PDB file of C-alpha atoms in Angstrom:
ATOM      1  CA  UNK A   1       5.961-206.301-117.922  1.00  0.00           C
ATOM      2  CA  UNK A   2       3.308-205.994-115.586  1.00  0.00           C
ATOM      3  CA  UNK A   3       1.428-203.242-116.914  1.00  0.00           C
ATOM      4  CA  UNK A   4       1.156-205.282-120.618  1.00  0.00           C
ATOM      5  CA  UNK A   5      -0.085-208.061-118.169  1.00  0.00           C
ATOM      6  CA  UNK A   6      -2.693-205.638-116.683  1.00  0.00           C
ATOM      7  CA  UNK A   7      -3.352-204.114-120.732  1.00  0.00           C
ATOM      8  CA  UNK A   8      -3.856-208.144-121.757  1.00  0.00           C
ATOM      9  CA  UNK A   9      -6.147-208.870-119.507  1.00  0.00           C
ATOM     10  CA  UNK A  10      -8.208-205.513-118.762  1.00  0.00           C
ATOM     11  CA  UNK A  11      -8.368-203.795-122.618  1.00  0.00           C
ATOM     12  CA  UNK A  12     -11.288-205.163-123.568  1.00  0.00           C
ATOM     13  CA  UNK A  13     -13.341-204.624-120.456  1.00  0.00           C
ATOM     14  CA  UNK A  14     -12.158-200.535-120.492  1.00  0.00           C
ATOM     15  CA  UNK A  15     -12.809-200.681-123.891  1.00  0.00           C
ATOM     16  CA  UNK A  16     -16.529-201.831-123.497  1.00  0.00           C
ATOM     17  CA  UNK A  17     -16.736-199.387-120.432  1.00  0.00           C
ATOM     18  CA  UNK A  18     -15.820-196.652-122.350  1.00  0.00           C
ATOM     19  CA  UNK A  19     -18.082-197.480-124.988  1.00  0.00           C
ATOM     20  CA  UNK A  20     -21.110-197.429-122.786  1.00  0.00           C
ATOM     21  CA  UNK A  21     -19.951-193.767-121.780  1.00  0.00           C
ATOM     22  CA  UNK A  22     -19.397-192.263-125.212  1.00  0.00           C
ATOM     23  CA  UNK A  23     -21.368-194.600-128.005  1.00  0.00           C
ATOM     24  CA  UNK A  24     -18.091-194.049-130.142  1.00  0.00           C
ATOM     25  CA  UNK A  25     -15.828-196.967-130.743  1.00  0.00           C
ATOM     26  CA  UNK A  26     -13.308-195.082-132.936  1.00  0.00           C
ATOM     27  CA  UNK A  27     -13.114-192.262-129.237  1.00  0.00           C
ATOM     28  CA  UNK A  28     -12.984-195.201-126.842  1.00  0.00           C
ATOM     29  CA  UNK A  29     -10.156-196.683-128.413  1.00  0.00           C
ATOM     30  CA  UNK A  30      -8.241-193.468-128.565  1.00  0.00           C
ATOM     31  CA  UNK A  31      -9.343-193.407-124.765  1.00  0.00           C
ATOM     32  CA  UNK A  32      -8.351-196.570-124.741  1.00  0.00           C
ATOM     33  CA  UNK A  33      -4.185-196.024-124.839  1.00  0.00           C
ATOM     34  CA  UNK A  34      -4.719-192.705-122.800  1.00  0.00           C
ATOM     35  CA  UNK A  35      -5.642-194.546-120.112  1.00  0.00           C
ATOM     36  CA  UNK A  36      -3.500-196.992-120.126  1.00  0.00           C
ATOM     37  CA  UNK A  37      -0.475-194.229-120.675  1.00  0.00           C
ATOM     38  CA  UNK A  38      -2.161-192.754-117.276  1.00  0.00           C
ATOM     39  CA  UNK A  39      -2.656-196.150-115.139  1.00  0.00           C
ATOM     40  CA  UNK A  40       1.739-196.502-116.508  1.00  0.00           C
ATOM     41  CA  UNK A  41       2.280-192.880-115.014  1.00  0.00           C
ATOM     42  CA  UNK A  42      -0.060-193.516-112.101  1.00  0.00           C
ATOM     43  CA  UNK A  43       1.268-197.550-111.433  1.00  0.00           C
ATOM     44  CA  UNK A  44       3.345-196.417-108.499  1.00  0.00           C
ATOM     45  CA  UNK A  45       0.092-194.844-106.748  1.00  0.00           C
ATOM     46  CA  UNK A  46      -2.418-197.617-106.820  1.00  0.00           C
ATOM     47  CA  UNK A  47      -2.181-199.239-103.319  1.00  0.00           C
ATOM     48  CA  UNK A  48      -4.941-202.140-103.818  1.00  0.00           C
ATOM     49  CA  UNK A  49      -7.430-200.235-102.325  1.00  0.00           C
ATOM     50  CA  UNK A  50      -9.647-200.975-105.105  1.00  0.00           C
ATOM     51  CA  UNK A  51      -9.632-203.817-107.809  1.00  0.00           C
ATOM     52  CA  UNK A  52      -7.111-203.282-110.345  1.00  0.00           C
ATOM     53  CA  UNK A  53     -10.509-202.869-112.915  1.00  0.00           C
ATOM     54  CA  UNK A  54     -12.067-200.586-110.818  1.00  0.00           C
ATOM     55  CA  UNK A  55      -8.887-198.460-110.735  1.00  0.00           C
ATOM     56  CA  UNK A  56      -8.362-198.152-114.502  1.00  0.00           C
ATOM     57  CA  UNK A  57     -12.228-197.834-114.982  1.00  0.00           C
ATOM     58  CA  UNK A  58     -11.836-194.263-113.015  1.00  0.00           C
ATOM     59  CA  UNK A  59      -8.950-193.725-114.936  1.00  0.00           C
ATOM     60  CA  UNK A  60     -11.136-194.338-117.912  1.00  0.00           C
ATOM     61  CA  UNK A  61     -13.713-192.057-116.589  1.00  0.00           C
ATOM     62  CA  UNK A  62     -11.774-189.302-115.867  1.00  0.00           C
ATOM     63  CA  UNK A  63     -10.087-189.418-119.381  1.00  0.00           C
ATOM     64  CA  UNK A  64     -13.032-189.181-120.928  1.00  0.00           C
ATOM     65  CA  UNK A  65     -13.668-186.059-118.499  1.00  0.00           C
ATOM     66  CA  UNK A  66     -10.552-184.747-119.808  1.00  0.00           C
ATOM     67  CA  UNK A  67     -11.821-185.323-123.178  1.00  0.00           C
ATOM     68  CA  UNK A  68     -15.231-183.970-122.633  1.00  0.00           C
ATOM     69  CA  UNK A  69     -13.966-180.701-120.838  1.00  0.00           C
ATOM     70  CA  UNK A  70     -11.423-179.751-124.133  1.00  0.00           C
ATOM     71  CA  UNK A  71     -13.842-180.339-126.490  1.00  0.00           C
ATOM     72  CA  UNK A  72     -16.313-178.711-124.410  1.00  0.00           C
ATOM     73  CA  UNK A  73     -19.227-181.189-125.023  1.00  0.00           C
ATOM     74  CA  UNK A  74     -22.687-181.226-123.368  1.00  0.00           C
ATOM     75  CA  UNK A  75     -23.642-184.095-121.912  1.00  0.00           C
ATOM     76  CA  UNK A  76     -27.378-185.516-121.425  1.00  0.00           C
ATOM     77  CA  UNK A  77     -28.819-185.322-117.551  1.00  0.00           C
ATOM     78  CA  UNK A  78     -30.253-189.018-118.313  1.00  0.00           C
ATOM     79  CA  UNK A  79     -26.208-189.870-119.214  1.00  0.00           C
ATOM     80  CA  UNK A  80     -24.809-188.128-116.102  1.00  0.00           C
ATOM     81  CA  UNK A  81     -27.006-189.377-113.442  1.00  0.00           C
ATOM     82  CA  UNK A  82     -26.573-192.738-114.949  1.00  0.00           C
ATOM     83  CA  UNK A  83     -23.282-193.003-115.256  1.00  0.00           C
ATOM     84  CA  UNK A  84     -21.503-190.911-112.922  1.00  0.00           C
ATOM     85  CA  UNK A  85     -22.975-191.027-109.612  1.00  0.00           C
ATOM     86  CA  UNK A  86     -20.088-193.198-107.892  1.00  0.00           C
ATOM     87  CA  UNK A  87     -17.532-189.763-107.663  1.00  0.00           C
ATOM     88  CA  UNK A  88     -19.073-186.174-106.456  1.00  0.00           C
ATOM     89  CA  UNK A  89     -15.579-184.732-107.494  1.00  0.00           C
ATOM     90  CA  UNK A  90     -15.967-186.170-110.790  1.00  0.00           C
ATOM     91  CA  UNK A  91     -19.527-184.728-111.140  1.00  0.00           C
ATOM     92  CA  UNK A  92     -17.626-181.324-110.078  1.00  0.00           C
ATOM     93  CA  UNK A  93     -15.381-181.628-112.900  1.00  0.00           C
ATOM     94  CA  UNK A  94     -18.523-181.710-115.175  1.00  0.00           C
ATOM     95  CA  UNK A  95     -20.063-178.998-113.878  1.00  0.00           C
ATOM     96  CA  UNK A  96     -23.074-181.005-112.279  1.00  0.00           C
ATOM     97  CA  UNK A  97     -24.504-179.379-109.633  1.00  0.00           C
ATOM     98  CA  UNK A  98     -24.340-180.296-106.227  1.00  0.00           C
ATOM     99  CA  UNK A  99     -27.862-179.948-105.765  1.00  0.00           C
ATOM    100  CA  UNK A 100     -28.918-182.108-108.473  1.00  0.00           C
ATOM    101  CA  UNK A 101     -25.639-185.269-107.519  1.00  0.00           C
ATOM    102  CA  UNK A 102     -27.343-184.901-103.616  1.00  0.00           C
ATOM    103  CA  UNK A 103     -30.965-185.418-105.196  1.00  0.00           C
ATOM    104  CA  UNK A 104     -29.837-188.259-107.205  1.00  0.00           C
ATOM    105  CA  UNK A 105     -27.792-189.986-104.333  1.00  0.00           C
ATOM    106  CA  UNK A 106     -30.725-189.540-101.965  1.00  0.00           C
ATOM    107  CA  UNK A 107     -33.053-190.980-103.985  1.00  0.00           C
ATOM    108  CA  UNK A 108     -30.823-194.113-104.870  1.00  0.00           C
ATOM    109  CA  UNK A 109     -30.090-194.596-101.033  1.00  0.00           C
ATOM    110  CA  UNK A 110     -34.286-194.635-100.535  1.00  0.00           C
ATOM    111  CA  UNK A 111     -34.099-197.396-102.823  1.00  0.00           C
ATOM    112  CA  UNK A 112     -33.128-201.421-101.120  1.00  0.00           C
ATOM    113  CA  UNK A 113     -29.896-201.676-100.119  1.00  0.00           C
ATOM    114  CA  UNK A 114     -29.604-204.588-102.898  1.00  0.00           C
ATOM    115  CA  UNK A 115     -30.493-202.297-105.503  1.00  0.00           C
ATOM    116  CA  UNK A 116     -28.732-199.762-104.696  1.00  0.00           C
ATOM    117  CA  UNK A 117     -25.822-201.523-104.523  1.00  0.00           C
ATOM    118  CA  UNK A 118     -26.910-203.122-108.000  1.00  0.00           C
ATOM    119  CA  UNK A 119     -26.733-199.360-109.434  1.00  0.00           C
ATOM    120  CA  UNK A 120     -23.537-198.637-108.349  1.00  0.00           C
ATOM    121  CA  UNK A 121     -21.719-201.782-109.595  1.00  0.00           C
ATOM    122  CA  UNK A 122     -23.578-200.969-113.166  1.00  0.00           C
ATOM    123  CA  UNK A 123     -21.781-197.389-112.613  1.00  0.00           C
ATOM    124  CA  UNK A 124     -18.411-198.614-111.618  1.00  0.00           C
ATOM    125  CA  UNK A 125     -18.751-201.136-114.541  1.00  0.00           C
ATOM    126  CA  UNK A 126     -19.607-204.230-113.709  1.00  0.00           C
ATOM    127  CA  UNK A 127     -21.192-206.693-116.047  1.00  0.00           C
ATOM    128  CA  UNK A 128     -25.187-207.712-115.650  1.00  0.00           C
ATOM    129  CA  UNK A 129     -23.556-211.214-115.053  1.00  0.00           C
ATOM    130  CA  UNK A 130     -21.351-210.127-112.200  1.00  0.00           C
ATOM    131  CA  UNK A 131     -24.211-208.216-110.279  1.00  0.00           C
ATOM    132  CA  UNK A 132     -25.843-211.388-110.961  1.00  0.00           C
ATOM    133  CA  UNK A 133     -23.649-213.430-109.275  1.00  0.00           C
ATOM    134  CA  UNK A 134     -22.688-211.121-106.776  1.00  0.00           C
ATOM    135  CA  UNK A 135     -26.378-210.725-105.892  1.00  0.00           C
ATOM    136  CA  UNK A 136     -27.625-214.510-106.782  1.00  0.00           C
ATOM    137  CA  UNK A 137     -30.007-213.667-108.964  1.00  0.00           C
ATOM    138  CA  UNK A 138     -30.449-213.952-112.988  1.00  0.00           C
ATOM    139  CA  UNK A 139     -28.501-211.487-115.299  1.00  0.00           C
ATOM    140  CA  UNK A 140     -31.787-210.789-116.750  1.00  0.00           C
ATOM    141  CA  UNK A 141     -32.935-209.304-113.195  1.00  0.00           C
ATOM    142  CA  UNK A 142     -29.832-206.914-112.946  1.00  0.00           C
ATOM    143  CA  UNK A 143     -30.812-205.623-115.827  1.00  0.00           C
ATOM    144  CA  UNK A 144     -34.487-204.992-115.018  1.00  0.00           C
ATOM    145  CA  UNK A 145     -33.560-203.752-111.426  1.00  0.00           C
ATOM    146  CA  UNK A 146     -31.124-201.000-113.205  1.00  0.00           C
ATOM    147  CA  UNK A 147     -33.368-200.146-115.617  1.00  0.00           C
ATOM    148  CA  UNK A 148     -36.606-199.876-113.888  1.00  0.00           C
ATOM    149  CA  UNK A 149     -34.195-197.879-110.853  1.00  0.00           C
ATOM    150  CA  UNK A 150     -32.946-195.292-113.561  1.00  0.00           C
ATOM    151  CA  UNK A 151     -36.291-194.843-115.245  1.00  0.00           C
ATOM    152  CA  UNK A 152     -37.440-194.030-111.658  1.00  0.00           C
ATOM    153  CA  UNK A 153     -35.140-191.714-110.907  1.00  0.00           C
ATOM    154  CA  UNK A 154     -35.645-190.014-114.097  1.00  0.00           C
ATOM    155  CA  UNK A 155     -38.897-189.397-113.707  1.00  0.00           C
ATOM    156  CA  UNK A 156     -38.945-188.410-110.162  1.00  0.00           C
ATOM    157  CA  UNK A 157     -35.857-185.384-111.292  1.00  0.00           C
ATOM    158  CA  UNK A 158     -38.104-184.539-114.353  1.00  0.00           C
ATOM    159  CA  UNK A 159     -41.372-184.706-112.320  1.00  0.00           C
ATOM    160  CA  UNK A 160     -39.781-182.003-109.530  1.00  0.00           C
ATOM    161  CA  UNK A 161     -38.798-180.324-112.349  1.00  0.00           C
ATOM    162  CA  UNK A 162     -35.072-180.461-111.644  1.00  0.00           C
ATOM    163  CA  UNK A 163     -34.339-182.262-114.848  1.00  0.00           C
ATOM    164  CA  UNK A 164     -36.076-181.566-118.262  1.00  0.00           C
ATOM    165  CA  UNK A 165     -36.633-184.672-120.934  1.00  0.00           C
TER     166      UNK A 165
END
C-alpha cells in the first residue's frame, strides 16, 4: 500500500525527470515501472536519508544507466556534465572520466555558493519553481542562473580543449 502511495504521488515527477534525461516519452515510461519495480525491491533500504523524490530520482538515473550501458549508447558531453554531476560513481558507470567529473565539479564550486547550489538541485531534479523558492528569487532567475552556469562551463571545457562542440 505504501509504495502505490509513493507511485500516486511521485509518477509524474520521475516521469518528467526522466524525460529531461532521455527526450523519449515512449523510454521514460518504460523507465518509468523499472524504477518503481527497483524503489519495491529496494523499499526496505531507504533510511530517510534523502527525500523520498530524491531517492527514486537516483533510482531513475541509474535505470536509465542500466539502459544506456545495454544498449550501449553514446551520450553528449553537454548532456553528461549537465545532468550527472551530483554522483562520481554514477559518472564511473558511464565511463566519464575522472579527469573531466573533477574539472566540471571544480569549476561549479568557483561559482557562488547560491548558484552552485542552484545547479545541483536542477541535477537532482528539482523544479525552476522550487529553486525559486528555496532560493527567494523568481523561477525565471533559476532558469537564467542554470543556463548562463552551464553555458559557462561549456565553454570553459571546450575552450581548454577538454570537451569538443
Amino acid at each position: 500500500m505504501l509504495l502505490k502511495k509513493i507511485y500516486e504521488e511521485y509518477k509524474q515527477d520521475v516521469f518528467k525527470y526522466l524525460v529531461s534525461l532521455t527526450h523519449d516519452t515512449s523510454l521514460s515510461e518504460d523507465l518509468v515501472s523499472e524504477t518503481f519495480l527497483g524503489a519495491l525491491k529496494s523499499l526496505h533500504k531507504f533510511k530517510g536519508e534523502s527525500s523520498i523524490k530524491t531517492w527514486l530520482f537516483s533510482i531513475a538515473r541509474n535505470k536509465w544507466y542500466e539502459y544506456l550501458r545495454k544498449e550501449k549508447y553514446n551520450i553528449s558531453i553537454d548532456d553528461l556534465a549537465y545532468n550527472y554531476i551530483l554522483s562520481e560513481s554514477d559518472l564511473d558507470d558511464v565511463l566519464i572520466k575522472r579527469e573531466l567529473y573533477n574539472k566540471i565539479i571544480n569549476l561549479l564550486k568557483s561559482e557562488p555558493p547560491r548558484t552552485e547550489d542552484i545547479i545541483l538541485m536542477r541535477i537532482k531534479g528539482y523544479s525552476y519553481f522550487e529553486i525559486g523558492k528555496k532560493h527567494d528569487i523568481s523561477e525565471s532567475s533559476a532558469r537564467v542562473i542554470d543556463y548562463r552556469t552551464k553555458k559557462k562551463i561549456k565553454e570553459i571545457l571546450v575552450k581548454e580543449g577538454i570537451v569538443y562542440e
